[in-house]
Amino acid sequence: WERVNTQAAIWARSKEEISKDEYIEFYKSISHDFQDPLTWTHFKAEGEVEFKSILYLPSQAPFNQFDNYYNTKAALKLYVRKVLITDEFEDLVPKY
């Protein structure tokens, strides 16, 4: 077997070893936004539940933010050990 993807997930890496350009490139790849994000925060939460996260704030609100409001899904994804667990957070997170 040959490992194809040797790069570690960006959120699993230490924030000190990630460049600004890597954060921006990752944002654009997951958001399909052509503009740079306004800002982001990369953090690790520890306690009864432990996780690492990157939260991005877009530079401007989408033009269709409230169009089709009731059929829009929350844009969060939960990964555990690099495996997608769920992206259904309708009861937890507002749609906007």
mmCIF file of N, CA, C and O in Angstrom:
data_model
loop_
_atom_site.group_PDB
_atom_site.id
_atom_site.type_symbol
_atom_site.label_atom_id
_atom_site.label_comp_id
_atom_site.label_asym_id
_atom_site.label_seq_id
_atom_site.Cartn_x
_atom_site.Cartn_y
_atom_site.Cartn_z
ATOM 1 N N TRP A 1 0.818 -1.178 0.000
ATOM 2 C CA TRP A 1 0.000 0.000 0.000
ATOM 3 C C TRP A 1 0.864 1.244 0.000
ATOM 4 O O TRP A 1 1.879 1.289 0.673
ATOM 5 N N GLU A 2 0.419 2.223 -0.751
ATOM 6 C CA GLU A 2 1.116 3.500 -0.778
ATOM 7 C C GLU A 2 0.168 4.585 -0.281
ATOM 8 O O GLU A 2 -0.959 4.704 -0.766
ATOM 9 N N ARG A 3 0.613 5.343 0.696
ATOM 10 C CA ARG A 3 -0.216 6.411 1.241
ATOM 11 C C ARG A 3 -0.261 7.563 0.249
ATOM 12 O O ARG A 3 0.768 8.084 -0.163
ATOM 13 N N VAL A 4 -1.458 7.971 -0.115
ATOM 14 C CA VAL A 4 -1.630 9.005 -1.117
ATOM 15 C C VAL A 4 -1.605 10.396 -0.485
ATOM 16 O O VAL A 4 -0.909 11.284 -0.953
ATOM 17 N N ASN A 5 -2.353 10.582 0.601
ATOM 18 C CA ASN A 5 -2.429 11.888 1.246
ATOM 19 C C ASN A 5 -1.548 11.878 2.485
ATOM 20 O O ASN A 5 -1.899 11.320 3.514
ATOM 21 N N THR A 6 -0.408 12.543 2.408
ATOM 22 C CA THR A 6 0.532 12.549 3.528
ATOM 23 C C THR A 6 0.426 13.818 4.370
ATOM 24 O O THR A 6 1.068 13.921 5.398
ATOM 25 N N GLN A 7 -0.390 14.762 3.939
ATOM 26 C CA GLN A 7 -0.516 16.020 4.661
ATOM 27 C C GLN A 7 -1.500 15.863 5.816
ATOM 28 O O GLN A 7 -2.586 15.315 5.652
ATOM 29 N N ALA A 8 -1.127 16.377 6.993
ATOM 30 C CA ALA A 8 -2.009 16.335 8.159
ATOM 31 C C ALA A 8 -3.125 17.356 8.000
ATOM 32 O O ALA A 8 -2.951 18.387 7.350
ATOM 33 N N ALA A 9 -4.278 17.059 8.592
ATOM 34 C CA ALA A 9 -5.396 18.003 8.556
ATOM 35 C C ALA A 9 -4.965 19.315 9.196
ATOM 36 O O ALA A 9 -4.321 19.319 10.240
ATOM 37 N N ILE A 10 -5.340 20.427 8.585
ATOM 38 C CA ILE A 10 -4.859 21.732 9.054
ATOM 39 C C ILE A 10 -5.319 22.016 10.479
ATOM 40 O O ILE A 10 -4.584 22.582 11.267
ATOM 41 N N TRP A 11 -6.526 21.609 10.846
ATOM 42 C CA TRP A 11 -7.025 21.873 12.190
ATOM 43 C C TRP A 11 -6.347 20.999 13.242
ATOM 44 O O TRP A 11 -6.375 21.317 14.416
ATOM 45 N N ALA A 12 -5.710 19.915 12.818
ATOM 46 C CA ALA A 12 -5.027 19.014 13.745
ATOM 47 C C ALA A 12 -3.582 19.448 13.999
ATOM 48 O O ALA A 12 -2.953 18.971 14.929
ATOM 49 N N ARG A 13 -3.089 20.355 13.178
ATOM 50 C CA ARG A 13 -1.722 20.842 13.342
ATOM 51 C C ARG A 13 -1.674 21.991 14.338
ATOM 52 O O ARG A 13 -2.678 22.648 14.601
ATOM 53 N N SER A 14 -0.511 22.257 14.871
ATOM 54 C CA SER A 14 -0.312 23.367 15.786
ATOM 55 C C SER A 14 -0.435 24.677 15.020
ATOM 56 O O SER A 14 0.088 24.802 13.903
ATOM 57 N N LYS A 15 -1.099 25.674 15.618
ATOM 58 C CA LYS A 15 -1.290 26.937 14.902
ATOM 59 C C LYS A 15 0.018 27.681 14.669
ATOM 60 O O LYS A 15 0.114 28.495 13.764
ATOM 61 N N GLU A 16 1.047 27.385 15.446
ATOM 62 C CA GLU A 16 2.346 28.030 15.257
ATOM 63 C C GLU A 16 3.040 27.560 13.980
ATOM 64 O O GLU A 16 3.905 28.259 13.452
ATOM 65 N N GLU A 17 2.693 26.393 13.474
ATOM 66 C CA GLU A 17 3.365 25.872 12.276
ATOM 67 C C GLU A 17 2.576 26.102 10.987
ATOM 68 O O GLU A 17 2.993 25.680 9.923
ATOM 69 N N ILE A 18 1.465 26.826 11.077
ATOM 70 C CA ILE A 18 0.637 27.083 9.898
ATOM 71 C C ILE A 18 0.800 28.541 9.485
ATOM 72 O O ILE A 18 0.653 29.449 10.297
ATOM 73 N N SER A 19 1.078 28.751 8.219
ATOM 74 C CA SER A 19 1.261 30.121 7.714
ATOM 75 C C SER A 19 -0.093 30.755 7.389
ATOM 76 O O SER A 19 -1.106 30.071 7.235
ATOM 77 N N LYS A 20 -0.082 32.066 7.278
ATOM 78 C CA LYS A 20 -1.293 32.813 6.918
ATOM 79 C C LYS A 20 -1.827 32.343 5.569
ATOM 80 O O LYS A 20 -3.037 32.185 5.389
ATOM 81 N N ASP A 21 -0.927 32.103 4.625
ATOM 82 C CA ASP A 21 -1.335 31.651 3.297
ATOM 83 C C ASP A 21 -2.025 30.288 3.343
ATOM 84 O O ASP A 21 -2.967 30.038 2.590
ATOM 85 N N GLU A 22 -1.567 29.391 4.226
ATOM 86 C CA GLU A 22 -2.213 28.081 4.356
ATOM 87 C C GLU A 22 -3.628 28.213 4.903
ATOM 88 O O GLU A 22 -4.537 27.526 4.441
ATOM 89 N N TYR A 23 -3.822 29.101 5.900
ATOM 90 C CA TYR A 23 -5.162 29.339 6.428
ATOM 91 C C TYR A 23 -6.086 29.863 5.330
ATOM 92 O O TYR A 23 -7.219 29.412 5.188
ATOM 93 N N ILE A 24 -5.608 30.816 4.561
ATOM 94 C CA ILE A 24 -6.421 31.419 3.507
ATOM 95 C C ILE A 24 -6.730 30.401 2.412
ATOM 96 O O ILE A 24 -7.869 30.307 1.939
ATOM 97 N N GLU A 25 -5.753 29.629 2.012
ATOM 98 C CA GLU A 25 -5.957 28.607 0.988
ATOM 99 C C GLU A 25 -6.981 27.564 1.447
ATOM 100 O O GLU A 25 -7.858 27.158 0.681
ATOM 101 N N PHE A 26 -6.894 27.149 2.709
ATOM 102 C CA PHE A 26 -7.843 26.178 3.242
ATOM 103 C C PHE A 26 -9.254 26.770 3.276
ATOM 104 O O PHE A 26 -10.222 26.121 2.893
ATOM 105 N N TYR A 27 -9.381 28.018 3.716
ATOM 106 C CA TYR A 27 -10.681 28.692 3.744
ATOM 107 C C TYR A 27 -11.313 28.712 2.354
ATOM 108 O O TYR A 27 -12.494 28.381 2.184
ATOM 109 N N LYS A 28 -10.546 29.110 1.372
ATOM 110 C CA LYS A 28 -11.080 29.195 0.012
ATOM 111 C C LYS A 28 -11.467 27.830 -0.529
ATOM 112 O O LYS A 28 -12.434 27.706 -1.285
ATOM 113 N N SER A 29 -10.746 26.792 -0.139
ATOM 114 C CA SER A 29 -11.071 25.448 -0.632
ATOM 115 C C SER A 29 -12.352 24.901 -0.025
ATOM 116 O O SER A 29 -13.093 24.178 -0.685
ATOM 117 N N ILE A 30 -12.645 25.232 1.241
ATOM 118 C CA ILE A 30 -13.863 24.693 1.852
ATOM 119 C C ILE A 30 -15.079 25.596 1.671
ATOM 120 O O ILE A 30 -16.207 25.128 1.700
ATOM 121 N N SER A 31 -14.851 26.892 1.459
ATOM 122 C CA SER A 31 -15.975 27.822 1.369
ATOM 123 C C SER A 31 -16.349 28.163 -0.072
ATOM 124 O O SER A 31 -17.426 28.704 -0.306
ATOM 125 N N HIS A 32 -15.454 27.908 -1.004
ATOM 126 C CA HIS A 32 -15.635 28.283 -2.412
ATOM 127 C C HIS A 32 -15.803 29.797 -2.553
ATOM 128 O O HIS A 32 -16.469 30.274 -3.450
ATOM 129 N N ASP A 33 -15.191 30.543 -1.645
ATOM 130 C CA ASP A 33 -15.202 32.004 -1.673
ATOM 131 C C ASP A 33 -13.937 32.468 -2.391
ATOM 132 O O ASP A 33 -12.863 31.921 -2.180
ATOM 133 N N PHE A 34 -14.063 33.460 -3.233
ATOM 134 C CA PHE A 34 -12.883 33.949 -3.947
ATOM 135 C C PHE A 34 -12.144 35.027 -3.154
ATOM 136 O O PHE A 34 -11.022 35.374 -3.474
ATOM 137 N N GLN A 35 -12.783 35.571 -2.103
ATOM 138 C CA GLN A 35 -12.138 36.584 -1.269
ATOM 139 C C GLN A 35 -11.487 35.935 -0.050
ATOM 140 O O GLN A 35 -11.895 34.865 0.391
ATOM 141 N N ASP A 36 -10.506 36.621 0.507
ATOM 142 C CA ASP A 36 -9.872 36.156 1.741
ATOM 143 C C ASP A 36 -10.844 36.313 2.902
ATOM 144 O O ASP A 36 -11.694 37.203 2.877
ATOM 145 N N PRO A 37 -10.726 35.482 3.937
ATOM 146 C CA PRO A 37 -11.588 35.657 5.101
ATOM 147 C C PRO A 37 -11.232 36.946 5.840
ATOM 148 O O PRO A 37 -10.094 37.420 5.769
ATOM 149 N N LEU A 38 -12.201 37.506 6.541
ATOM 150 C CA LEU A 38 -11.955 38.704 7.337
ATOM 151 C C LEU A 38 -10.992 38.383 8.478
ATOM 152 O O LEU A 38 -10.029 39.088 8.711
ATOM 153 N N THR A 39 -11.245 37.272 9.154
ATOM 154 C CA THR A 39 -10.370 36.802 10.224
ATOM 155 C C THR A 39 -10.684 35.341 10.511
ATOM 156 O O THR A 39 -11.623 34.779 9.956
ATOM 157 N N TRP A 40 -9.893 34.740 11.367
ATOM 158 C CA TRP A 40 -10.129 33.364 11.795
ATOM 159 C C TRP A 40 -9.522 33.162 13.167
ATOM 160 O O TRP A 40 -8.679 33.938 13.614
ATOM 161 N N THR A 41 -9.979 32.120 13.836
ATOM 162 C CA THR A 41 -9.384 31.727 15.099
ATOM 163 C C THR A 41 -9.179 30.222 15.092
ATOM 164 O O THR A 41 -10.029 29.476 14.624
ATOM 165 N N HIS A 42 -8.030 29.814 15.536
ATOM 166 C CA HIS A 42 -7.640 28.403 15.573
ATOM 167 C C HIS A 42 -7.438 28.071 17.052
ATOM 168 O O HIS A 42 -6.583 28.646 17.699
ATOM 169 N N PHE A 43 -8.242 27.164 17.578
ATOM 170 C CA PHE A 43 -8.169 26.907 19.009
ATOM 171 C C PHE A 43 -8.379 25.439 19.331
ATOM 172 O O PHE A 43 -8.856 24.669 18.506
ATOM 173 N N LYS A 44 -8.016 25.097 20.553
ATOM 174 C CA LYS A 44 -8.182 23.749 21.074
ATOM 175 C C LYS A 44 -8.974 23.862 22.366
ATOM 176 O O LYS A 44 -8.603 24.621 23.263
ATOM 177 N N ALA A 45 -10.090 23.146 22.466
ATOM 178 C CA ALA A 45 -10.907 23.147 23.674
ATOM 179 C C ALA A 45 -10.649 21.838 24.420
ATOM 180 O O ALA A 45 -10.636 20.767 23.817
ATOM 181 N N GLU A 46 -10.422 21.959 25.710
ATOM 182 C CA GLU A 46 -10.159 20.782 26.531
ATOM 183 C C GLU A 46 -11.116 20.769 27.707
ATOM 184 O O GLU A 46 -11.492 21.811 28.230
ATOM 185 N N GLY A 47 -11.481 19.604 28.122
ATOM 186 C CA GLY A 47 -12.396 19.430 29.237
ATOM 187 C C GLY A 47 -12.973 18.033 29.145
ATOM 188 O O GLY A 47 -12.286 17.082 28.780
ATOM 189 N N GLU A 48 -14.258 17.906 29.460
ATOM 190 C CA GLU A 48 -14.908 16.602 29.327
ATOM 191 C C GLU A 48 -14.925 16.172 27.859
ATOM 192 O O GLU A 48 -14.816 15.007 27.536
ATOM 193 N N VAL A 49 -15.093 17.158 26.985
ATOM 194 C CA VAL A 49 -15.007 16.941 25.544
ATOM 195 C C VAL A 49 -13.818 17.739 25.050
ATOM 196 O O VAL A 49 -13.623 18.886 25.430
ATOM 197 N N GLU A 50 -13.016 17.158 24.178
ATOM 198 C CA GLU A 50 -11.824 17.827 23.670
ATOM 199 C C GLU A 50 -11.892 17.882 22.151
ATOM 200 O O GLU A 50 -12.236 16.895 21.504
ATOM 201 N N PHE A 51 -11.588 19.055 21.600
ATOM 202 C CA PHE A 51 -11.573 19.177 20.143
ATOM 203 C C PHE A 51 -10.667 20.319 19.712
ATOM 204 O O PHE A 51 -10.343 21.208 20.491
ATOM 205 N N LYS A 52 -10.278 20.280 18.436
ATOM 206 C CA LYS A 52 -9.505 21.345 17.796
ATOM 207 C C LYS A 52 -10.376 21.921 16.701
ATOM 208 O O LYS A 52 -11.118 21.192 16.044
ATOM 209 N N SER A 53 -10.268 23.227 16.500
ATOM 210 C CA SER A 53 -11.174 23.868 15.559
ATOM 211 C C SER A 53 -10.538 25.090 14.920
ATOM 212 O O SER A 53 -9.666 25.726 15.498
ATOM 213 N N ILE A 54 -11.023 25.410 13.720
ATOM 214 C CA ILE A 54 -10.717 26.680 13.061
ATOM 215 C C ILE A 54 -12.063 27.291 12.702
ATOM 216 O O ILE A 54 -12.878 26.650 12.040
ATOM 217 N N LEU A 55 -12.291 28.501 13.146
ATOM 218 C CA LEU A 55 -13.534 29.209 12.861
ATOM 219 C C LEU A 55 -13.193 30.423 12.007
ATOM 220 O O LEU A 55 -12.403 31.272 12.416
ATOM 221 N N TYR A 56 -13.781 30.481 10.818
ATOM 222 C CA TYR A 56 -13.529 31.576 9.886
ATOM 223 C C TYR A 56 -14.700 32.545 9.872
ATOM 224 O O TYR A 56 -15.850 32.143 10.014
ATOM 225 N N LEU A 57 -14.395 33.821 9.650
ATOM 226 C CA LEU A 57 -15.403 34.846 9.457
ATOM 227 C C LEU A 57 -15.212 35.400 8.048
ATOM 228 O O LEU A 57 -14.160 35.957 7.738
ATOM 229 N N PRO A 58 -16.218 35.234 7.177
ATOM 230 C CA PRO A 58 -16.072 35.731 5.803
ATOM 231 C C PRO A 58 -15.935 37.243 5.770
ATOM 232 O O PRO A 58 -16.387 37.950 6.678
ATOM 233 N N SER A 59 -15.338 37.757 4.713
ATOM 234 C CA SER A 59 -15.131 39.199 4.600
ATOM 235 C C SER A 59 -16.435 39.942 4.331
ATOM 236 O O SER A 59 -16.546 41.116 4.638
ATOM 237 N N GLN A 60 -17.418 39.267 3.757
ATOM 238 C CA GLN A 60 -18.738 39.874 3.582
ATOM 239 C C GLN A 60 -19.798 38.789 3.597
ATOM 240 O O GLN A 60 -19.513 37.632 3.280
ATOM 241 N N ALA A 61 -21.005 39.175 3.981
ATOM 242 C CA ALA A 61 -22.106 38.217 4.032
ATOM 243 C C ALA A 61 -22.485 37.795 2.615
ATOM 244 O O ALA A 61 -22.408 38.605 1.683
ATOM 245 N N PRO A 62 -22.890 36.550 2.430
ATOM 246 C CA PRO A 62 -23.319 36.118 1.097
ATOM 247 C C PRO A 62 -24.544 36.914 0.635
ATOM 248 O O PRO A 62 -25.400 37.261 1.449
ATOM 249 N N PHE A 63 -24.628 37.183 -0.656
ATOM 250 C CA PHE A 63 -25.730 37.983 -1.185
ATOM 251 C C PHE A 63 -27.076 37.292 -0.990
ATOM 252 O O PHE A 63 -28.105 37.930 -0.904
ATOM 253 N N ASN A 64 -27.080 35.970 -0.907
ATOM 254 C CA ASN A 64 -28.325 35.212 -0.770
ATOM 255 C C ASN A 64 -28.466 34.609 0.630
ATOM 256 O O ASN A 64 -29.040 33.541 0.797
ATOM 257 N N GLN A 65 -27.980 35.303 1.622
ATOM 258 C CA GLN A 65 -27.928 34.773 2.980
ATOM 259 C C GLN A 65 -29.294 34.326 3.488
ATOM 260 O O GLN A 65 -29.407 33.307 4.148
ATOM 261 N N PHE A 66 -30.338 35.072 3.200
ATOM 262 C CA PHE A 66 -31.652 34.733 3.725
ATOM 263 C C PHE A 66 -32.586 34.155 2.670
ATOM 264 O O PHE A 66 -33.755 33.894 2.959
ATOM 265 N N ASP A 67 -32.110 33.951 1.459
ATOM 266 C CA ASP A 67 -32.912 33.279 0.441
ATOM 267 C C ASP A 67 -33.030 31.804 0.801
ATOM 268 O O ASP A 67 -32.063 31.175 1.227
ATOM 269 N N ASN A 68 -34.205 31.273 0.620
ATOM 270 C CA ASN A 68 -34.429 29.841 0.870
ATOM 271 C C ASN A 68 -34.003 29.470 2.299
ATOM 272 O O ASN A 68 -33.369 28.452 2.526
ATOM 273 N N TYR A 69 -34.353 30.304 3.256
ATOM 274 C CA TYR A 69 -33.895 30.175 4.648
ATOM 275 C C TYR A 69 -34.224 28.813 5.252
ATOM 276 O O TYR A 69 -33.392 28.196 5.899
ATOM 277 N N TYR A 70 -35.420 28.319 5.040
ATOM 278 C CA TYR A 70 -35.856 27.084 5.704
ATOM 279 C C TYR A 70 -35.264 25.826 5.089
ATOM 280 O O TYR A 70 -35.336 24.758 5.684
ATOM 281 N N ASN A 71 -34.691 25.916 3.925
ATOM 282 C CA ASN A 71 -34.069 24.746 3.298
ATOM 283 C C ASN A 71 -32.549 24.780 3.368
ATOM 284 O O ASN A 71 -31.884 23.910 2.823
ATOM 285 N N THR A 72 -31.999 25.792 4.027
ATOM 286 C CA THR A 72 -30.552 25.932 4.146
ATOM 287 C C THR A 72 -30.050 25.153 5.347
ATOM 288 O O THR A 72 -30.655 25.182 6.414
ATOM 289 N N LYS A 73 -28.931 24.456 5.173
ATOM 290 C CA LYS A 73 -28.327 23.705 6.276
ATOM 291 C C LYS A 73 -27.250 24.542 6.957
ATOM 292 O O LYS A 73 -26.650 25.414 6.342
ATOM 293 N N ALA A 74 -27.013 24.246 8.227
ATOM 294 C CA ALA A 74 -25.910 24.879 8.936
ATOM 295 C C ALA A 74 -24.605 24.439 8.283
ATOM 296 O O ALA A 74 -24.461 23.293 7.883
ATOM 297 N N ALA A 75 -23.663 25.345 8.174
ATOM 298 C CA ALA A 75 -22.412 25.047 7.463
ATOM 299 C C ALA A 75 -21.322 24.578 8.422
ATOM 300 O O ALA A 75 -20.195 25.018 8.348
ATOM 301 N N LEU A 76 -21.674 23.686 9.334
ATOM 302 C CA LEU A 76 -20.709 23.100 10.259
ATOM 303 C C LEU A 76 -20.585 21.618 9.978
ATOM 304 O O LEU A 76 -21.554 20.975 9.583
ATOM 305 N N LYS A 77 -19.389 21.106 10.213
ATOM 306 C CA LYS A 77 -19.150 19.686 10.038
ATOM 307 C C LYS A 77 -18.388 19.170 11.246
ATOM 308 O O LYS A 77 -17.455 19.818 11.706
ATOM 309 N N LEU A 78 -18.792 18.026 11.769
ATOM 310 C CA LEU A 78 -18.132 17.431 12.920
ATOM 311 C C LEU A 78 -17.303 16.236 12.458
ATOM 312 O O LEU A 78 -17.838 15.288 11.886
ATOM 313 N N TYR A 79 -15.988 16.317 12.702
ATOM 314 C CA TYR A 79 -15.073 15.235 12.385
ATOM 315 C C TYR A 79 -14.530 14.664 13.690
ATOM 316 O O TYR A 79 -14.204 15.407 14.605
ATOM 317 N N VAL A 80 -14.439 13.362 13.772
ATOM 318 C CA VAL A 80 -13.800 12.697 14.898
ATOM 319 C C VAL A 80 -12.728 11.786 14.325
ATOM 320 O O VAL A 80 -13.017 10.927 13.494
ATOM 321 N N ARG A 81 -11.507 12.006 14.762
ATOM 322 C CA ARG A 81 -10.352 11.247 14.254
ATOM 323 C C ARG A 81 -10.305 11.246 12.729
ATOM 324 O O ARG A 81 -10.121 10.226 12.083
ATOM 325 N N LYS A 82 -10.533 12.451 12.182
ATOM 326 C CA LYS A 82 -10.452 12.709 10.744
ATOM 327 C C LYS A 82 -11.542 12.020 9.929
ATOM 328 O O LYS A 82 -11.417 11.851 8.715
ATOM 329 N N VAL A 83 -12.627 11.598 10.582
ATOM 330 C CA VAL A 83 -13.754 10.968 9.897
ATOM 331 C C VAL A 83 -14.978 11.858 10.097
ATOM 332 O O VAL A 83 -15.294 12.228 11.226
ATOM 333 N N LEU A 84 -15.668 12.182 8.991
ATOM 334 C CA LEU A 84 -16.864 13.013 9.084
ATOM 335 C C LEU A 84 -17.946 12.244 9.830
ATOM 336 O O LEU A 84 -18.347 11.160 9.429
ATOM 337 N N ILE A 85 -18.428 12.818 10.938
ATOM 338 C CA ILE A 85 -19.478 12.192 11.727
ATOM 339 C C ILE A 85 -20.844 12.725 11.316
ATOM 340 O O ILE A 85 -21.762 11.971 11.063
ATOM 341 N N THR A 86 -20.981 14.052 11.260
ATOM 342 C CA THR A 86 -22.259 14.636 10.863
ATOM 343 C C THR A 86 -22.067 16.061 10.384
ATOM 344 O O THR A 86 -21.086 16.720 10.722
ATOM 345 N N ASP A 87 -23.013 16.510 9.590
ATOM 346 C CA ASP A 87 -23.079 17.913 9.213
ATOM 347 C C ASP A 87 -24.501 18.425 9.414
ATOM 348 O O ASP A 87 -24.913 19.414 8.834
ATOM 349 N N GLU A 88 -25.258 17.729 10.259
ATOM 350 C CA GLU A 88 -26.651 18.099 10.537
ATOM 351 C C GLU A 88 -26.744 18.710 11.933
ATOM 352 O O GLU A 88 -26.731 18.003 12.932
ATOM 353 N N PHE A 89 -26.826 20.039 11.981
ATOM 354 C CA PHE A 89 -26.886 20.775 13.240
ATOM 355 C C PHE A 89 -28.064 21.739 13.269
ATOM 356 O O PHE A 89 -28.008 22.781 13.901
ATOM 357 N N GLU A 90 -29.154 21.392 12.592
ATOM 358 C CA GLU A 90 -30.287 22.299 12.471
ATOM 359 C C GLU A 90 -30.878 22.694 13.824
ATOM 360 O O GLU A 90 -31.343 23.808 14.012
ATOM 361 N N ASP A 91 -30.881 21.792 14.808
ATOM 362 C CA ASP A 91 -31.463 22.102 16.107
ATOM 363 C C ASP A 91 -30.473 22.804 17.033
ATOM 364 O O ASP A 91 -30.866 23.307 18.075
ATOM 365 N N LEU A 92 -29.209 22.828 16.673
ATOM 366 C CA LEU A 92 -28.172 23.383 17.541
ATOM 367 C C LEU A 92 -27.687 24.766 17.117
ATOM 368 O O LEU A 92 -27.427 25.623 17.937
ATOM 369 N N VAL A 93 -27.599 24.983 15.808
ATOM 370 C CA VAL A 93 -27.007 26.206 15.266
ATOM 371 C C VAL A 93 -28.015 26.913 14.370
ATOM 372 O O VAL A 93 -28.672 26.272 13.551
ATOM 373 N N PRO A 94 -28.174 28.238 14.507
ATOM 374 C CA PRO A 94 -29.079 28.959 13.603
ATOM 375 C C PRO A 94 -28.602 28.850 12.155
ATOM 376 O O PRO A 94 -27.420 28.708 11.897
ATOM 377 N N LYS A 95 -29.507 28.932 11.236
ATOM 378 C CA LYS A 95 -29.185 28.753 9.825
ATOM 379 C C LYS A 95 -28.401 29.914 9.236
ATOM 380 O O LYS A 95 -27.746 29.769 8.234
ATOM 381 N N TYR A 96 -28.472 31.077 9.865
ATOM 382 C CA TYR A 96 -27.724 32.209 9.327
ATOM 383 C C TYR A 96 -26.296 32.141 9.763
ATOM 384 O O TYR A 96 -25.445 32.796 9.347
#
